[in-house]
């Protein structure tokens, strides 16, 4: 991530009515898409307040107005909901600042798009499930997030990335990239390509259930990686769901599934030693328990039945996306070494194979947890 010059910082921050002078700015966060900085502002009384300054990646997000409209609507709704439930809205949802002229973002001279959030202090942001308790805490937070938005008017949200979790469309894009092979990389990925093509039928499973009215369309987060939830340092509870760029109508099973993809293992997403990449069924169970508690009985029977499919499909889809990006010359996901997107793809496909091997158990676990949850009246 490029360091911002003082001039650039002043140009952007000058548009906001901040309570003091800029004393520090440093890169933070580990997202694959946007660039994020933490900026410190010293007030007249000497105290320092921090903000998050973040650019919006124009390759991923084509329409910043629509994207910021979604975020404003959702965070304002969450704010009210959190107050109603007796929570602290400054810590439990992102709070985005408006510029002096009331806009939700700033466009700099070079065309870059920036927004500023209140920085949530005294939290941790995990890159891996360090303990089952923390993974459980993240699950509860994502489940609760979905539950808080259950009556949000979904039709007022824009689709910030078209066909984002349309796995069949992702499959078509992959096939096109493979056929075009613009960077001469297809030869290196024959095994991975075969892996995808053998699973063509799987790609349509959730979409079919949606089309047939079995699975409901809800307002979902769509990018529920563990590092997209902030954990309170003291209470160790998941308190604030972040990275709201992809909040839009979607499937609950995908929010469940994307967390499992990222967190129910003990490896980095780009681990090269595949012997270290193993799906951890007990972490899966931990997450399922937290998610079902967080959603608190708001999921339908069909959604519960399809949760394991969410995990399998999000992992397959993400692997396909990494592979497609590798074939297209690494233009979407940030990389810091050659071959990284292919390595990322390989970890995902190893996890998919593992899940396929214990799919029956994955379903049994959800059924058992739901039974226990109902018996305990949670
Ligand atoms: C991206 O921005 P970040 O790192 O939270 C991506 C997700 C992928 C994820 C893979 C907008 O998430 O869809 O699952 O990388 N976000 C977007 O790690 O494409
Ligand atoms: Mg993120």
Coordinates of C-alpha atoms and ligand atoms in Angstrom, one line a residue:
X1 CA 0.0 0.0 0.0
X2 CA 1.4 3.3 -1.0
X3 CA 2.1 5.9 1.7
X4 CA 0.0 9.0 1.3
X5 CA 1.9 12.3 0.9
X6 CA 1.2 15.1 3.3
X7 CA -0.3 17.0 0.4
X8 CA -2.7 14.3 -0.5
X9 CA -3.8 13.9 3.1
X10 CA -4.4 17.6 3.6
X11 CA -6.3 17.7 0.4
X12 CA -8.7 15.0 1.5
X13 CA -8.9 15.8 5.2
X14 CA -9.4 19.5 4.5
X15 CA -12.8 18.7 3.2
X16 CA -13.9 17.5 6.7
X17 CA -14.5 19.5 9.8
X18 CA -12.1 17.7 12.0
X19 CA -11.6 18.8 15.6
X20 CA -7.9 19.7 15.5
X21 CA -4.6 19.3 13.5
X22 CA -3.3 16.2 11.8
X23 CA -0.4 14.7 13.7
X24 CA 0.0 11.2 12.2
X25 CA -1.3 8.9 9.5
X26 CA -0.3 5.3 8.9
X27 CA -1.5 2.4 6.9
X28 CA -3.7 -0.1 8.7
X29 CA -5.9 -3.1 7.9
X30 CA -5.2 -6.2 5.8
X31 CA -8.0 -6.0 3.2
X32 CA -7.4 -7.2 -0.4
X33 CA -9.3 -4.4 -2.0
X34 CA -9.3 -0.9 -0.4
X35 CA -6.4 1.0 1.1
X36 CA -6.9 2.0 4.7
X37 CA -5.1 4.4 7.0
X38 CA -5.4 5.4 10.6
X39 CA -5.1 9.2 11.1
X40 CA -4.5 11.0 14.4
X41 CA -5.9 14.5 15.1
X42 CA -4.7 16.5 18.0
X43 CA -7.3 18.7 19.6
X44 CA -6.5 22.1 21.2
X45 CA -6.6 20.6 24.7
X46 CA -3.8 18.2 23.6
X47 CA -5.9 15.0 23.4
X48 CA -5.7 12.9 20.3
X49 CA -8.7 11.4 18.4
X50 CA -8.3 8.9 15.6
X51 CA -10.2 8.4 12.4
X52 CA -10.1 5.8 9.7
X53 CA -9.4 7.1 6.2
X54 CA -10.1 4.7 3.4
X55 CA -10.0 4.8 -0.3
X56 CA -12.6 3.0 -2.4
X57 CA -11.0 0.7 -5.0
X58 CA -12.4 1.8 -8.4
X59 CA -11.7 -1.6 -10.0
X60 CA -14.0 -3.4 -7.6
X61 CA -16.6 -0.6 -7.0
X62 CA -17.7 1.3 -10.0
X63 CA -20.3 3.6 -8.4
X64 CA -19.2 5.3 -5.2
X65 CA -22.5 7.3 -4.9
X66 CA -24.5 4.1 -4.8
X67 CA -22.0 2.4 -2.5
X68 CA -21.9 5.3 0.0
X69 CA -25.7 5.6 -0.2
X70 CA -25.9 1.9 1.0
X71 CA -23.4 2.5 3.8
X72 CA -25.1 5.6 5.1
X73 CA -28.6 4.0 5.1
X74 CA -27.4 0.8 6.8
X75 CA -25.2 2.5 9.4
X76 CA -27.9 5.0 10.3
X77 CA -30.4 2.2 10.6
X78 CA -28.0 0.2 12.8
X79 CA -27.4 3.2 14.9
X80 CA -31.1 3.5 15.8
X81 CA -31.4 -0.2 16.3
X82 CA -28.4 -0.3 18.7
X83 CA -29.7 2.7 20.7
X84 CA -33.1 0.9 20.9
X85 CA -31.3 -2.2 22.3
X86 CA -29.4 -0.1 24.8
X87 CA -26.0 -0.5 23.1
X88 CA -23.3 2.1 22.3
X89 CA -23.7 3.2 18.7
X90 CA -20.2 4.8 18.7
X91 CA -18.6 1.4 19.2
X92 CA -21.1 -1.0 17.7
X93 CA -21.5 0.4 14.2
X94 CA -19.3 2.3 11.9
X95 CA -19.9 6.0 12.0
X96 CA -19.1 7.8 8.8
X97 CA -18.4 11.5 8.7
X98 CA -20.0 13.8 6.2
X99 CA -17.8 16.5 4.6
X100 CA -18.2 20.2 5.3
X101 CA -20.6 20.3 2.3
X102 CA -22.6 17.3 3.5
X103 CA -21.2 14.7 1.1
X104 CA -20.5 11.1 2.1
X105 CA -17.1 11.0 0.4
X106 CA -14.3 13.1 -1.2
X107 CA -12.9 12.9 -4.7
X108 CA -9.3 14.0 -4.9
X109 CA -7.7 15.8 -7.8
X110 CA -6.4 12.5 -9.2
X111 CA -9.9 11.0 -9.2
X112 CA -9.4 8.9 -6.1
X113 CA -12.4 8.4 -3.8
X114 CA -12.0 8.7 0.0
X115 CA -14.2 8.4 3.1
X116 CA -13.6 9.0 6.8
X117 CA -14.9 6.9 9.7
X118 CA -14.6 7.3 13.5
X119 CA -11.9 5.0 14.6
X120 CA -13.1 2.4 17.1
X121 CA -10.6 2.3 19.9
X122 CA -9.6 -0.6 22.2
X123 CA -10.5 -3.4 19.8
X124 CA -8.7 -6.2 18.1
X125 CA -8.9 -7.3 14.5
X126 CA -7.9 -11.0 14.0
X127 CA -6.4 -12.5 10.9
X128 CA -7.0 -16.0 12.2
X129 CA -9.2 -17.7 14.8
X130 CA -6.7 -17.6 17.6
X131 CA -9.0 -19.3 20.0
X132 CA -12.4 -21.0 19.5
X133 CA -13.9 -18.4 21.9
X134 CA -12.9 -15.5 19.6
X135 CA -14.2 -17.3 16.6
X136 CA -17.5 -17.9 18.4
X137 CA -17.6 -14.2 19.3
X138 CA -17.2 -13.2 15.6
X139 CA -19.9 -15.6 14.6
X140 CA -22.3 -14.1 17.1
X141 CA -21.5 -10.7 15.8
X142 CA -22.1 -11.6 12.2
X143 CA -25.3 -13.4 13.1
X144 CA -26.5 -10.5 15.1
X145 CA -25.7 -8.1 12.4
X146 CA -27.9 -10.0 10.0
X147 CA -30.7 -10.1 12.6
X148 CA -30.5 -6.4 13.2
X149 CA -31.1 -5.8 9.5
X150 CA -33.9 -8.3 9.2
X151 CA -36.5 -5.6 8.7
X152 CA -34.3 -3.2 6.7
X153 CA -36.0 -2.3 3.4
X154 CA -33.8 -4.3 1.1
X155 CA -35.2 -2.7 -2.1
X156 CA -33.6 0.7 -1.1
X157 CA -30.1 -0.8 -1.4
X158 CA -28.1 -0.9 -4.6
X159 CA -26.2 -3.9 -5.9
X160 CA -22.6 -2.5 -5.3
X161 CA -21.0 -5.3 -7.2
X162 CA -23.2 -6.9 -9.8
X163 CA -23.6 -10.6 -9.4
X164 CA -21.2 -10.6 -6.5
X165 CA -22.1 -14.1 -5.2
X166 CA -23.6 -15.4 -8.3
X167 CA -21.5 -18.6 -8.4
X168 CA -22.6 -19.5 -11.9
X169 CA -21.6 -16.2 -13.2
X170 CA -18.2 -16.5 -11.5
X171 CA -17.9 -19.9 -13.2
X172 CA -18.6 -18.3 -16.6
X173 CA -16.0 -15.6 -15.9
X174 CA -13.5 -18.2 -14.9
X175 CA -14.1 -20.2 -18.1
X176 CA -13.7 -17.1 -20.2
X177 CA -10.4 -16.2 -18.5
X178 CA -9.2 -19.8 -19.0
X179 CA -10.1 -19.8 -22.7
X180 CA -8.5 -16.4 -23.3
X181 CA -5.4 -17.2 -21.3
X182 CA -4.0 -13.7 -21.9
X183 CA -1.0 -14.2 -19.7
X184 CA -0.1 -17.7 -20.7
X185 CA -0.7 -19.1 -17.2
X186 CA -3.4 -21.7 -18.0
X187 CA -0.7 -24.4 -18.3
X188 CA 0.2 -24.0 -14.7
X189 CA -3.4 -24.4 -13.5
X190 CA -4.7 -27.5 -15.3
X191 CA -5.4 -29.4 -12.1
X192 CA -7.2 -26.4 -10.6
X193 CA -9.2 -25.9 -13.8
X194 CA -10.3 -29.5 -13.7
X195 CA -11.3 -29.1 -10.1
X196 CA -13.7 -26.4 -11.0
X197 CA -15.1 -28.1 -14.1
X198 CA -15.9 -31.2 -12.1
X199 CA -18.0 -29.0 -9.8
X200 CA -20.0 -27.1 -12.4
X201 CA -23.3 -28.6 -11.1
X202 CA -22.5 -27.5 -7.5
X203 CA -22.3 -23.8 -8.6
X204 CA -26.0 -23.6 -9.2
X205 CA -27.2 -25.2 -5.9
X206 CA -27.9 -22.1 -3.9
X207 CA -29.1 -20.0 -6.8
X208 CA -31.6 -22.7 -7.7
X209 CA -33.0 -22.7 -4.1
X210 CA -33.3 -18.9 -4.3
X211 CA -35.1 -19.0 -7.6
X212 CA -37.5 -21.6 -6.4
X213 CA -38.3 -19.5 -3.3
X214 CA -36.8 -22.0 -0.9
X215 CA -34.1 -19.5 0.3
X216 CA -35.2 -15.9 1.1
X217 CA -33.3 -12.9 -0.1
X218 CA -32.1 -10.8 2.9
X219 CA -29.9 -7.9 3.6
X220 CA -26.5 -9.5 4.1
X221 CA -22.9 -8.5 4.6
X222 CA -21.4 -10.7 1.8
X223 CA -17.8 -10.5 3.0
X224 CA -17.8 -12.0 6.5
X225 CA -14.1 -12.6 6.9
X226 CA -13.0 -12.8 10.5
X227 CA -11.0 -9.5 10.0
X228 CA -14.2 -7.7 9.1
X229 CA -15.4 -7.8 12.7
X230 CA -13.9 -5.8 15.6
X231 CA -13.5 -7.6 18.9
X232 CA -13.6 -5.6 22.1
X233 CA -10.3 -5.9 23.9
X234 CA -11.8 -6.1 27.3
X235 CA -15.0 -8.1 26.9
X236 CA -13.6 -10.2 24.0
X237 CA -17.0 -9.8 22.4
X238 CA -17.5 -9.1 18.7
X239 CA -18.8 -5.6 18.8
X240 CA -18.6 -3.9 15.4
X241 CA -19.0 -5.4 11.9
X242 CA -16.9 -3.4 9.4
X243 CA -16.2 -3.4 5.7
X244 CA -19.8 -2.6 4.7
X245 CA -19.1 -2.0 0.9
X246 CA -20.8 -5.2 0.0
X247 CA -23.9 -5.0 2.2
X248 CA -26.8 -5.6 -0.2
X249 CA -29.5 -8.2 -0.8
X250 CA -28.0 -11.7 -0.5
X251 CA -28.2 -15.1 1.1
X252 CA -27.7 -15.7 4.8
X253 CA -26.0 -19.0 4.0
X254 CA -23.3 -17.0 2.2
X255 CA -22.5 -14.9 5.2
X256 CA -22.2 -18.1 7.2
X257 CA -20.2 -19.8 4.5
X258 CA -17.7 -17.0 3.9
X259 CA -16.7 -17.0 7.6
X260 CA -16.2 -20.7 7.6
X261 CA -14.1 -20.5 4.4
X262 CA -11.8 -18.0 6.1
X263 CA -11.8 -19.0 9.7
X264 CA -12.4 -22.7 10.2
X265 CA -8.8 -23.7 9.5
X266 CA -5.4 -22.9 10.9
X267 CA -3.6 -21.5 7.8
X268 CA -3.1 -18.3 5.9
X269 CA -5.3 -17.8 2.9
X270 CA -2.2 -17.9 0.7
X271 CA -0.4 -20.8 2.5
X272 CA 1.9 -22.6 0.0
X273 CA 2.3 -25.8 2.1
X274 CA -1.0 -27.5 1.5
X275 CA -0.4 -30.1 4.2
X276 CA -1.0 -27.3 6.6
X277 CA -4.4 -26.5 5.0
X278 CA -7.1 -28.5 6.8
X279 CA -10.8 -27.7 7.3
X280 CA -11.4 -27.8 11.1
X281 CA -14.8 -29.4 11.8
X282 CA -14.7 -28.4 15.5
X283 CA -14.1 -24.7 14.5
X284 CA -17.0 -25.1 12.1
X285 CA -19.2 -26.3 15.0
X286 CA -18.0 -23.4 17.1
X287 CA -18.9 -20.9 14.5
X288 CA -22.3 -22.5 13.7
X289 CA -23.2 -22.2 17.4
X290 CA -22.3 -18.5 17.5
X291 CA -24.0 -17.7 14.3
X292 CA -27.3 -19.5 15.2
X293 CA -27.2 -17.7 18.5
X294 CA -26.6 -14.3 16.9
X295 CA -29.4 -14.9 14.3
X296 CA -31.5 -15.9 17.2
X297 CA -34.1 -18.1 15.5
X298 CA -34.6 -15.8 12.5
X299 CA -33.3 -18.4 10.0
X300 CA -35.8 -20.6 8.2
X301 CA -35.6 -24.4 8.1
X302 CA -34.3 -24.3 4.5
X303 CA -31.6 -21.8 5.4
X304 CA -30.5 -24.1 8.2
X305 CA -30.4 -27.0 5.9
X306 CA -28.4 -25.1 3.3
X307 CA -25.8 -23.6 5.7
X308 CA -23.2 -26.3 4.9
X309 CA -23.7 -25.5 1.2
X310 CA -23.0 -21.9 2.0
X311 CA -19.6 -22.9 3.3
X312 CA -18.8 -25.2 0.3
X313 CA -19.9 -22.7 -2.3
X314 CA -18.3 -19.6 -0.8
X315 CA -15.0 -21.5 -0.6
X316 CA -15.3 -22.9 -4.2
X317 CA -16.4 -19.5 -5.5
X318 CA -13.6 -17.6 -3.8
X319 CA -11.1 -20.1 -5.1
X320 CA -12.5 -19.6 -8.6
X321 CA -12.2 -15.8 -8.2
X322 CA -8.6 -16.1 -7.1
X323 CA -7.9 -18.4 -10.1
X324 CA -9.7 -16.1 -12.5
X325 CA -7.7 -13.1 -11.2
X326 CA -4.5 -15.1 -11.6
X327 CA -5.4 -15.9 -15.2
X328 CA -6.3 -12.3 -15.9
X329 CA -2.9 -11.0 -14.6
X330 CA -3.7 -10.2 -10.9
X331 CA -5.8 -7.1 -11.5
X332 CA -8.5 -7.5 -8.8
X333 CA -7.0 -8.8 -5.5
X334 CA -3.9 -7.1 -4.1
X335 CA -0.9 -9.3 -4.3
X336 CA 2.6 -8.8 -2.9
X337 CA 4.4 -11.7 -4.6
X338 CA 4.0 -13.6 -7.9
X339 CA 1.8 -16.6 -7.9
X340 CA 0.0 -15.5 -4.7
X341 CA -3.5 -15.6 -6.3
X342 CA -2.8 -19.2 -7.5
X343 CA -1.7 -20.2 -4.0
X344 CA -4.8 -18.6 -2.6
X345 CA -6.9 -20.6 -5.0
X346 CA -5.2 -23.8 -4.0
X347 CA -5.9 -23.4 -0.3
X348 CA -9.5 -22.8 -1.1
X349 CA -9.8 -25.9 -3.2
X350 CA -8.1 -28.0 -0.6
X351 CA -10.7 -26.7 1.9
X352 CA -13.5 -27.5 -0.5
X353 CA -12.2 -31.1 -0.8
X354 CA -12.1 -31.5 3.0
X355 CA -15.6 -30.1 3.3
X356 CA -16.9 -32.6 0.7
X357 CA -15.4 -35.4 2.7
X358 CA -17.4 -34.5 5.8
X359 CA -20.5 -32.9 4.4
X360 CA -22.9 -35.2 6.2
X361 CA -21.3 -34.3 9.5
X362 CA -21.5 -30.6 8.7
X363 CA -25.3 -31.0 8.2
X364 CA -25.7 -33.1 11.4
X365 CA -23.8 -30.4 13.4
X366 CA -26.2 -27.6 12.4
X367 CA -29.2 -29.8 13.1
X368 CA -27.9 -30.7 16.5
X369 CA -27.0 -27.1 17.5
X370 CA -30.4 -25.8 16.3
X371 CA -32.2 -28.5 18.4
X372 CA -30.1 -27.6 21.5
X373 CA -30.6 -23.9 20.9
X374 CA -34.4 -24.3 20.8
X375 CA -34.4 -26.6 23.8
X376 CA -32.4 -24.0 25.7
X377 CA -34.8 -21.3 24.5
X378 CA -31.9 -19.0 23.3
Ligands
LIG1 C1 -11.9 -9.4 -0.4 O1 -11.7 -6.6 1.1 P1 -11.6 -7.9 1.8 O2 -10.1 -8.3 1.9 O3 -12.3 -7.9 3.1 C2 -13.1 -9.6 -1.3 C3 -14.0 -10.7 -0.8 C4 -13.1 -12.0 -0.8 C5 -11.9 -11.7 0.1 C6 -11.0 -12.9 0.0 C7 -15.1 -6.6 -2.4 O4 -12.3 -9.0 0.9 O5 -15.1 -10.9 -1.6 O6 -13.9 -13.1 -0.2 O7 -11.2 -10.6 -0.4 N1 -13.9 -8.3 -1.3 C8 -14.4 -7.8 -2.5 O8 -10.0 -12.8 1.1 O9 -14.2 -8.4 -3.6
LIG2 MG1 -12.0 -6.3 4.9

